[in-house]
């Protein structure tokens, strides 16, 4: 009797950050014996970013559980649609778009998040994006907006190293939705100031996702890596 190979966890970061924020989750998953990779998300346009992640995932030998945070959820949604080796999708306070939706449009029925007033566009066009500026979060309210439960020194470093999202990526419509054919899990951040928690619950319910809520910020995986790693492990076990 042969056993199926264990899935590889692929962590996809979102806007205003890089994959280093996953360090605590990676430590927990690796300690439990799971294989983990966290490739860079270009943050240039949804189609471009999804193609980049799809190329990375398609080259992995064996099943994959794709985990997306924030805008990374939109990327894994589109990237996974045509990938046969994706066994499941995990959303961490993330966008799970339907075809024809953008990260901007799916939030419109809900009260605006703090991010709507603390982000600002650059005075120049975003390098490598199809059109328009890049978006950043201002320093004065970065921690409150993005990572309110992270230590102050951690938040300061995250501000200094934030990676911008192009406005084009924020407003580009999805052309595929992998969650329609793949099992999904959704972790709602109840104190999220970057995506309205009501929007998160709406997207989770629409997918029929296995859902859990944590009292945490948009980057709850930094403050509570054990709980988040356990949630991802539930998807791996399934």
XYZ file of N, CA and C in Angstrom:
714
model
N 0.840 -1.189 0.000
C 0.000 0.000 0.000
C 0.879 1.246 0.000
N 0.601 2.169 -0.898
C 1.366 3.403 -0.953
C 0.564 4.531 -0.324
N 1.267 5.443 0.310
C 0.610 6.591 0.924
C 0.857 7.823 0.069
N -0.103 8.711 0.065
C 0.036 9.946 -0.695
C 1.048 10.853 -0.008
N 1.821 11.609 -0.787
C 2.770 12.533 -0.160
C 2.055 13.615 0.616
N 2.692 14.072 1.678
C 2.102 15.138 2.477
C 2.108 16.435 1.677
N 1.077 17.263 1.833
C 1.038 18.519 1.083
C 2.141 19.484 1.498
N 2.593 20.263 0.542
C 3.466 21.393 0.817
C 2.600 22.617 1.094
N 2.927 23.351 2.119
C 2.223 24.593 2.428
C 2.918 25.729 1.666
N 2.148 26.457 0.870
C 2.672 27.621 0.157
C 1.978 28.858 0.716
N 2.747 29.700 1.388
C 2.235 30.906 2.024
C 2.425 32.096 1.089
N 1.341 32.802 0.805
C 1.392 33.939 -0.122
C 1.016 35.209 0.647
N 1.972 36.114 0.763
C 1.737 37.351 1.507
C 0.878 38.324 0.704
N 0.393 39.339 1.382
C -0.443 40.332 0.731
C 0.265 41.654 0.537
N -0.520 42.720 0.462
C 0.015 44.056 0.212
C 0.678 44.624 1.458
N 1.571 45.581 1.243
C 2.245 46.352 2.293
C 3.161 45.493 3.163
N 3.531 44.311 2.683
C 4.330 43.383 3.485
C 5.121 42.460 2.570
N 5.986 41.674 3.188
C 6.648 40.594 2.465
C 6.437 39.300 3.252
N 7.073 38.231 2.822
C 6.812 36.929 3.430
C 7.452 36.762 4.803
N 8.299 37.690 5.228
C 8.967 37.535 6.518
C 7.989 37.563 7.690
N 6.818 38.166 7.502
C 5.821 38.184 8.568
C 5.315 36.798 8.943
N 5.533 35.836 8.060
C 5.085 34.465 8.326
C 6.066 33.671 9.187
N 7.132 34.305 9.660
C 8.202 33.527 10.292
C 7.704 32.667 11.450
N 6.806 33.219 12.268
C 6.309 32.443 13.401
C 5.467 31.263 12.967
N 4.624 31.468 11.969
C 3.805 30.380 11.430
C 4.683 29.323 10.771
N 5.698 29.774 10.040
C 6.615 28.825 9.404
C 7.309 27.973 10.459
N 7.766 28.606 11.534
C 8.437 27.865 12.610
C 7.515 26.792 13.178
N 6.259 27.159 13.435
C 5.323 26.198 14.015
C 5.031 25.044 13.064
N 4.822 25.352 11.795
C 4.515 24.306 10.820
C 5.712 23.391 10.592
N 6.904 23.968 10.473
C 8.092 23.143 10.262
C 8.377 22.269 11.470
N 8.167 22.802 12.657
C 8.377 22.016 13.875
C 7.435 20.817 13.921
N 6.236 20.988 13.337
C 5.264 19.892 13.278
C 5.531 18.944 12.104
N 6.583 19.208 11.339
C 6.978 18.293 10.276
C 6.457 18.616 8.899
N 5.863 19.801 8.717
C 5.307 20.168 7.418
C 6.341 20.884 6.543
N 6.247 20.665 5.257
C 7.082 21.364 4.286
C 6.424 22.698 3.950
N 7.196 23.787 4.018
C 6.643 25.129 3.840
C 7.542 25.956 2.927
N 6.920 26.698 2.011
C 7.625 27.706 1.226
C 6.780 28.974 1.208
N 7.441 30.118 1.038
C 6.738 31.407 1.036
C 7.323 32.289 -0.063
N 6.887 32.085 -1.310
C 7.447 32.829 -2.428
C 7.027 34.290 -2.416
N 7.765 35.157 -3.103
C 7.373 36.565 -3.175
C 6.151 36.771 -4.052
N 5.286 37.672 -3.614
C 4.122 38.075 -4.389
C 4.466 39.420 -5.033
N 4.461 39.542 -6.357
C 4.938 40.769 -7.000
C 4.143 42.030 -6.672
N 2.827 41.904 -6.400
C 1.972 43.051 -6.061
C 1.872 44.073 -7.194
N 1.884 43.578 -8.448
C 1.844 44.476 -9.608
C 0.490 44.506 -10.294
N -0.114 43.365 -10.529
C -1.478 43.266 -11.056
C -1.974 41.877 -10.718
N -3.297 41.730 -10.601
C -3.830 40.439 -10.181
C -3.456 39.336 -11.157
N -3.599 39.583 -12.447
C -3.270 38.557 -13.442
C -1.790 38.200 -13.395
N -0.948 39.215 -13.320
C 0.507 38.977 -13.286
C 0.909 38.231 -12.015
N 0.405 38.675 -10.886
C 0.758 38.061 -9.605
C 0.267 36.614 -9.529
N -0.953 36.376 -10.019
C -1.497 35.015 -10.008
C -0.679 34.098 -10.899
N -0.243 34.599 -12.039
C 0.580 33.791 -12.944
C 1.921 33.451 -12.299
N 2.491 34.413 -11.563
C 3.770 34.163 -10.894
C 3.634 33.089 -9.820
N 2.586 33.173 -9.012
C 2.375 32.167 -7.967
C 2.010 30.813 -8.583
N 1.201 30.827 -9.640
C 0.823 29.572 -10.301
C 2.042 28.856 -10.857
N 2.987 29.595 -11.417
C 4.203 28.985 -11.948
C 4.992 28.319 -10.825
N 5.076 28.987 -9.684
C 5.802 28.432 -8.541
C 5.117 27.163 -8.026
N 3.810 27.240 -7.846
C 3.061 26.095 -7.305
C 3.036 24.934 -8.285
N 2.896 25.238 -9.578
C 2.854 24.180 -10.576
C 4.137 23.386 -10.665
N 5.242 23.971 -10.226
C 6.533 23.285 -10.273
C 6.780 22.402 -9.053
N 5.898 22.453 -8.066
C 6.046 21.634 -6.861
C 5.534 20.223 -7.142
N 6.332 19.230 -6.799
C 5.964 17.832 -7.007
C 5.118 17.361 -5.829
N 3.842 17.151 -6.072
C 2.954 16.702 -5.007
C 1.899 17.721 -4.686
N 1.009 17.370 -3.771
C -0.115 18.268 -3.434
C 0.346 19.508 -2.691
N -0.453 20.550 -2.815
C -0.146 21.843 -2.202
C -1.396 22.362 -1.502
N -1.210 22.938 -0.326
C -2.250 23.744 0.303
C -1.794 25.191 0.200
N -2.573 25.993 -0.503
C -2.245 27.398 -0.736
C -2.858 28.244 0.374
N -2.033 29.093 0.972
C -2.474 29.964 2.061
C -2.225 31.408 1.640
N -3.278 32.226 1.644
C -3.131 33.616 1.257
C -3.566 34.560 2.358
N -2.791 35.605 2.555
C -3.163 36.663 3.496
C -3.544 37.915 2.726
N -4.659 38.541 3.098
C -5.059 39.833 2.545
C -5.175 39.762 1.019
N -4.480 40.643 0.296
C -4.498 40.595 -1.162
C -3.984 39.255 -1.690
N -3.139 38.583 -0.914
C -2.665 37.253 -1.316
C -3.796 36.273 -1.504
N -4.935 36.500 -0.829
C -6.095 35.645 -1.032
C -6.655 35.778 -2.433
N -6.699 37.003 -2.953
C -7.150 37.201 -4.331
C -6.226 36.482 -5.299
N -4.931 36.532 -5.006
C -3.942 35.889 -5.876
C -4.109 34.375 -5.882
N -4.256 33.749 -4.706
C -4.400 32.291 -4.687
C -5.740 31.870 -5.277
N -6.764 32.719 -5.141
C -8.063 32.416 -5.732
C -7.939 32.242 -7.235
N -7.269 33.184 -7.874
C -7.121 33.125 -9.327
C -6.080 32.094 -9.748
N -4.961 32.026 -9.024
C -3.870 31.129 -9.399
C -4.271 29.661 -9.323
N -5.132 29.316 -8.364
C -5.445 27.911 -8.096
C -6.438 27.299 -9.060
N -7.149 28.111 -9.824
C -8.275 27.608 -10.616
C -7.874 26.489 -11.574
N -6.689 26.590 -12.161
C -6.263 25.598 -13.155
C -5.103 24.743 -12.673
N -4.873 24.693 -11.371
C -3.769 23.908 -10.822
C -4.308 22.621 -10.208
N -3.981 21.504 -10.807
C -4.491 20.216 -10.339
C -3.883 19.777 -9.011
N -2.705 20.305 -8.664
C -2.055 19.834 -7.434
C -2.444 20.640 -6.200
N -3.345 21.611 -6.342
C -3.805 22.371 -5.177
C -4.936 21.601 -4.498
N -4.669 21.155 -3.273
C -5.634 20.330 -2.541
C -6.580 21.157 -1.691
N -6.214 22.389 -1.384
C -7.065 23.220 -0.550
C -6.564 24.649 -0.515
N -7.456 25.551 -0.114
C -7.157 26.978 -0.035
C -7.448 27.468 1.374
N -6.507 28.199 1.947
C -6.674 28.758 3.280
C -6.541 30.275 3.185
N -7.536 30.971 3.716
C -7.566 32.434 3.658
C -7.377 32.992 5.061
N -6.370 33.847 5.224
C -6.103 34.511 6.495
C -6.481 35.978 6.346
N -7.666 36.350 6.831
C -8.150 37.735 6.681
C -7.896 38.200 5.254
N -8.413 37.446 4.296
C -7.996 37.601 2.904
C -9.179 37.755 1.959
N -8.863 38.201 0.756
C -9.868 38.368 -0.290
C -10.088 37.050 -1.033
N -11.314 36.552 -1.005
C -11.697 35.392 -1.826
C -12.705 35.902 -2.855
N -12.192 36.369 -3.969
C -13.019 37.039 -4.961
C -13.810 36.053 -5.808
N -14.923 36.530 -6.335
C -15.651 35.820 -7.380
C -15.234 36.430 -8.716
N -15.522 35.725 -9.785
C -15.195 36.228 -11.118
C -15.909 37.568 -11.334
N -15.162 38.548 -11.811
C -15.728 39.867 -12.053
C -15.636 40.826 -10.881
N -15.109 40.364 -9.746
C -14.920 41.212 -8.575
C -13.466 41.636 -8.455
N -13.253 42.772 -7.799
C -11.912 43.206 -7.425
C -11.837 43.321 -5.903
N -10.633 43.505 -5.397
C -10.476 43.710 -3.957
C -11.194 44.973 -3.508
N -11.253 45.957 -4.387
C -11.963 47.193 -4.052
C -13.467 46.985 -4.076
N -13.983 46.336 -5.110
C -15.438 46.259 -5.269
C -16.102 45.355 -4.241
N -15.440 44.276 -3.810
C -16.074 43.338 -2.878
C -16.300 43.980 -1.505
N -15.561 45.060 -1.198
C -15.705 45.732 0.091
C -16.779 46.820 0.092
N -17.260 47.200 -1.079
C -18.120 48.376 -1.186
C -19.412 48.300 -0.357
N -20.031 47.119 -0.183
C -21.270 47.096 0.624
C -21.045 47.288 2.118
N -19.773 47.334 2.557
C -19.468 47.343 3.984
C -18.880 48.689 4.402
N -18.967 49.036 5.691
C -18.358 50.286 6.154
C -16.873 50.306 5.811
N -16.350 51.446 5.382
C -14.936 51.512 4.977
C -14.005 51.126 6.128
N -12.933 50.442 5.800
C -11.916 50.118 6.796
C -11.041 51.342 7.049
N -10.268 51.275 8.116
C -9.331 52.355 8.412
C -8.336 52.541 7.271
N -7.993 51.456 6.605
C -7.035 51.521 5.499
C -7.468 52.500 4.414
N -8.770 52.659 4.248
C -9.267 53.557 3.208
C -8.808 54.990 3.427
N -8.556 55.357 4.688
C -8.139 56.731 4.985
C -6.671 56.860 5.364
N -5.979 55.740 5.570
C -4.569 55.816 5.971
C -3.610 55.421 4.863
N -4.136 54.991 3.731
C -3.272 54.685 2.585
C -3.249 55.885 1.647
N -2.174 55.979 0.876
C -2.041 57.111 -0.043
C -1.319 56.674 -1.310
N -1.616 57.314 -2.444
C -0.959 56.956 -3.704
C 0.351 57.712 -3.877
N 1.267 57.101 -4.592
C 2.513 57.784 -4.943
C 2.249 58.824 -6.027
N 3.167 59.759 -6.142
C 3.050 60.798 -7.173
C 3.557 60.322 -8.527
N 4.005 59.081 -8.560
C 4.553 58.505 -9.790
C 3.853 57.189 -10.095
N 3.926 56.765 -11.342
C 3.328 55.493 -11.722
C 4.087 54.326 -11.091
N 3.359 53.291 -10.728
C 3.960 52.121 -10.089
C 4.848 51.373 -11.075
N 6.127 51.195 -10.783
C 7.008 50.455 -11.688
C 6.510 49.027 -11.912
N 6.392 48.623 -13.154
C 5.997 47.260 -13.487
C 4.510 46.996 -13.481
N 3.713 47.954 -13.038
C 2.259 47.782 -13.043
C 1.689 48.275 -14.368
N 0.515 47.809 -14.759
C -0.030 48.206 -16.061
C -0.399 49.678 -16.147
N -0.733 50.292 -15.015
C -1.094 51.708 -15.027
C -1.248 52.192 -13.593
N -1.197 53.498 -13.397
C -1.520 54.095 -12.105
C -0.407 54.023 -11.081
N -0.665 54.595 -9.899
C 0.343 54.692 -8.850
C 0.444 53.441 -7.987
N 1.419 53.462 -7.084
C 1.506 52.508 -5.984
C 0.768 53.071 -4.778
N 0.412 52.197 -3.853
C -0.234 52.591 -2.608
C 0.633 52.199 -1.417
N 0.745 53.115 -0.463
C 1.446 52.877 0.799
C 0.519 53.226 1.963
N 0.881 52.759 3.169
C 0.198 53.161 4.397
C 1.073 54.187 5.110
N 0.463 55.258 5.588
C 1.270 56.292 6.221
C 1.828 55.821 7.570
N 2.936 56.457 7.960
C 3.657 56.011 9.147
C 2.855 56.205 10.426
N 2.174 57.348 10.546
C 1.506 57.701 11.793
C 0.486 56.648 12.227
N -0.158 56.001 11.260
C -1.225 55.055 11.625
C -0.982 53.655 11.042
N 0.273 53.380 10.693
C 0.591 52.075 10.102
C 0.248 50.937 11.059
N 0.744 51.041 12.296
C 0.518 49.939 13.243
C -0.965 49.758 13.520
N -1.688 50.843 13.761
C -3.114 50.755 14.042
C -3.876 50.135 12.880
N -3.490 50.474 11.669
C -4.178 49.986 10.478
C -3.862 48.534 10.186
N -2.598 48.174 10.294
C -2.128 46.911 9.715
C -1.813 45.833 10.739
N -1.204 46.213 11.843
C -0.673 45.183 12.759
C -0.771 45.659 14.198
N -1.972 46.015 14.622
C -2.176 46.647 15.926
C -1.765 45.774 17.102
N -1.740 44.456 16.928
C -1.365 43.571 18.026
C 0.084 43.095 17.929
N 0.862 43.673 17.039
C 2.286 43.382 16.959
C 3.056 44.345 17.859
N 4.221 43.946 18.385
C 5.031 44.871 19.180
C 5.383 46.130 18.380
N 5.565 47.230 19.087
C 5.830 48.509 18.429
C 7.077 48.434 17.552
N 8.151 47.806 18.043
C 9.371 47.740 17.239
C 9.170 46.892 15.990
N 8.347 45.863 16.093
C 8.030 45.047 14.921
C 7.251 45.860 13.902
N 6.294 46.620 14.387
C 5.496 47.457 13.492
C 6.348 48.515 12.811
N 7.289 49.083 13.533
C 8.174 50.088 12.942
C 9.004 49.484 11.817
N 9.509 48.280 12.031
C 10.280 47.608 10.986
C 9.400 47.260 9.800
N 8.164 46.852 10.066
C 7.242 46.523 8.978
C 6.902 47.763 8.159
N 6.736 48.910 8.846
C 6.502 50.144 8.104
C 7.685 50.460 7.197
N 8.874 50.368 7.742
C 10.070 50.741 6.990
C 10.302 49.842 5.782
N 9.832 48.599 5.874
C 10.077 47.637 4.793
C 8.822 47.327 3.984
N 7.755 48.106 4.190
C 6.499 47.768 3.510
C 6.672 47.774 1.993
N 6.023 46.811 1.365
C 6.044 46.706 -0.092
C 4.708 47.213 -0.620
N 4.728 48.177 -1.515
C 3.473 48.775 -1.964
C 2.685 47.850 -2.879
N 1.383 48.065 -2.893
C 0.479 47.420 -3.839
C 0.134 48.436 -4.914
N 0.143 48.016 -6.164
C -0.275 48.944 -7.211
C -1.786 49.140 -7.150
N -2.228 50.350 -7.443
C -3.662 50.618 -7.514
C -4.309 49.728 -8.569
N -3.574 49.412 -9.625
C -4.095 48.531 -10.673
C -4.463 47.164 -10.112
N -3.640 46.632 -9.206
C -3.919 45.321 -8.617
C -5.150 45.368 -7.722
N -5.304 46.469 -6.994
C -6.442 46.609 -6.093
C -7.767 46.644 -6.837
N -7.759 47.184 -8.036
C -9.004 47.408 -8.778
C -9.215 46.440 -9.940
N -8.291 45.524 -10.169
C -8.415 44.577 -11.280
C -9.389 43.453 -10.935
N -10.263 43.121 -11.848
C -11.252 42.073 -11.603
C -10.653 40.680 -11.760
N -11.107 39.773 -10.910
C -10.695 38.372 -11.019
C -11.342 37.726 -12.241
N -10.604 36.834 -12.875
C -11.114 36.107 -14.041
C -11.316 34.616 -13.762
N -10.979 34.170 -12.555
C -11.166 32.769 -12.172
C -11.271 32.700 -10.661
N -11.933 31.659 -10.168
C -12.130 31.501 -8.720
C -11.950 30.036 -8.345
N -10.760 29.703 -7.871
C -10.452 28.320 -7.539
C -11.288 27.737 -6.423
N -11.808 28.595 -5.525
C -12.586 28.078 -4.400
C -13.888 27.425 -4.838
N -14.295 27.639 -6.083
C -15.538 27.020 -6.562
C -15.384 25.511 -6.756
N -14.145 25.047 -6.881
C -13.921 23.618 -7.104
C -12.981 22.986 -6.081
N -12.452 23.789 -5.136
C -11.493 23.272 -4.160
C -11.969 23.610 -2.748
N -11.734 22.738 -1.785
C -12.159 23.022 -0.413
C -11.412 24.231 0.147
N -12.096 24.983 1.011
C -11.494 26.209 1.514
C -11.706 26.357 3.009
N -10.792 27.093 3.618
C -10.818 27.422 5.044
C -10.620 28.933 5.159
N -11.288 29.560 6.115
C -11.191 31.008 6.247
C -11.024 31.391 7.708
N -9.995 32.194 7.983
C -9.751 32.723 9.318
C -10.107 34.209 9.332
N -11.149 34.551 10.083
C -11.604 35.934 10.200
C -10.845 36.625 11.328
N -10.309 37.815 11.064
C -9.688 38.639 12.105
C -10.730 39.638 12.599
N -11.197 39.443 13.810
C -12.318 40.234 14.317
C -11.973 41.704 14.542
N -10.697 42.018 14.741
C -10.294 43.406 14.978
C -9.534 43.978 13.788
N -9.870 43.521 12.619
C -9.167 43.920 11.394
C -9.500 45.364 11.035
N -8.465 46.182 10.825
C -8.656 47.560 10.399
C -8.268 47.788 8.944
N -7.930 46.708 8.233
C -7.550 46.827 6.825
C -8.615 46.274 5.884
N -9.297 45.211 6.297
C -10.444 44.664 5.562
C -11.599 44.592 6.558
N -12.776 45.081 6.211
C -13.897 45.009 7.161
C -14.185 43.559 7.566
N -14.231 43.255 8.864
C -14.556 41.891 9.281
C -15.874 41.389 8.692
N -16.833 42.290 8.480
C -18.084 41.878 7.846
C -17.862 41.376 6.439
N -16.959 41.993 5.719
C -16.625 41.527 4.375
C -15.941 40.168 4.426
N -15.090 39.963 5.428
C -14.428 38.670 5.580
C -15.452 37.560 5.832
N -16.399 37.828 6.730
C -17.421 36.814 7.023
C -18.291 36.546 5.794
N -18.598 37.591 5.034
C -19.370 37.420 3.806
C -18.647 36.511 2.821
N -17.365 36.764 2.607
C -16.608 35.961 1.648
C -16.476 34.516 2.121
N -16.261 34.324 3.411
C -16.150 32.968 3.951
C -17.449 32.192 3.785
N -18.564 32.851 4.101
C -19.863 32.184 3.994
C -20.188 31.863 2.544
N -19.868 32.778 1.647
C -20.151 32.553 0.230
C -19.418 31.328 -0.304
N -18.205 31.101 0.172
C -17.422 29.940 -0.263
C -17.879 28.648 0.377
N -18.617 28.754 1.466
C -18.900 27.561 2.246
C -17.657 27.068 2.949
N -16.792 28.013 3.326
C -15.507 27.667 3.921
C -15.661 27.208 5.362
N -14.765 26.316 5.781
C -14.600 26.023 7.195
C -14.021 27.278 7.832
N -14.743 27.862 8.778
C -14.409 29.211 9.243
C -14.131 29.239 10.732
N -13.137 30.053 11.098
C -12.801 30.299 12.496
C -12.513 31.787 12.647
N -12.796 32.339 13.816
C -12.506 33.739 14.104
C -11.490 33.835 15.229
N -10.585 34.814 15.091
C -9.641 35.133 16.151
C -9.746 36.615 16.479
N -9.619 36.951 17.744
C -9.592 38.354 18.151
C -8.200 38.890 17.876
N -8.019 39.450 16.698
C -6.699 39.922 16.315
C -6.773 40.923 15.196
N -5.621 41.482 14.876
C -5.504 42.494 13.839
C -5.461 41.848 12.457
N -5.232 42.684 11.453
C -5.118 42.191 10.082
C -3.999 41.163 9.951
N -2.948 41.323 10.739
C -1.833 40.366 10.719
C -1.825 39.536 11.994
N -2.945 38.930 12.293
C -3.077 38.138 13.515
C -2.066 36.993 13.550
N -1.585 36.544 12.407
C -0.623 35.435 12.374
C 0.726 35.825 12.983
N 1.000 37.130 13.099
C 2.231 37.572 13.754
C 2.085 37.475 15.263
N 0.958 37.934 15.783
C 0.722 37.924 17.231
C 0.333 36.542 17.752
N -0.327 35.748 16.926
C -0.817 34.427 17.364
C -0.402 33.332 16.378
N 0.895 33.124 16.199
C 1.340 32.140 15.197
C 0.923 30.704 15.508
N 0.826 30.360 16.781
C 0.446 28.986 17.138
C -0.986 28.710 16.702
N -1.898 29.612 17.025
C -3.303 29.425 16.663
C -3.488 29.394 15.150
N -2.772 30.248 14.443
C -2.909 30.291 12.988
C -2.300 29.045 12.356
N -1.162 28.593 12.860
C -0.557 27.371 12.339
C -1.466 26.170 12.585
N -2.128 26.140 13.727
C -3.076 25.060 14.000
C -4.243 25.078 13.034
N -4.687 26.263 12.677
C -5.784 26.379 11.704
C -5.335 25.854 10.341
N -4.145 26.215 9.917
C -3.623 25.711 8.637
C -3.466 24.195 8.705
N -3.043 23.694 9.854
C -2.868 22.238 10.017
C -4.195 21.494 9.866
N -5.300 22.133 10.233
C -6.616 21.501 10.032
C -6.862 21.263 8.547
N -6.479 22.219 7.710
C -6.630 22.036 6.274
C -5.705 20.941 5.766
N -4.501 20.882 6.307
C -3.563 19.834 5.892
C -4.091 18.451 6.262
N -4.679 18.349 7.429
C -5.205 17.048 7.886
C -6.378 16.603 7.037
N -7.138 17.556 6.507
C -8.317 17.219 5.713
C -7.942 16.788 4.305
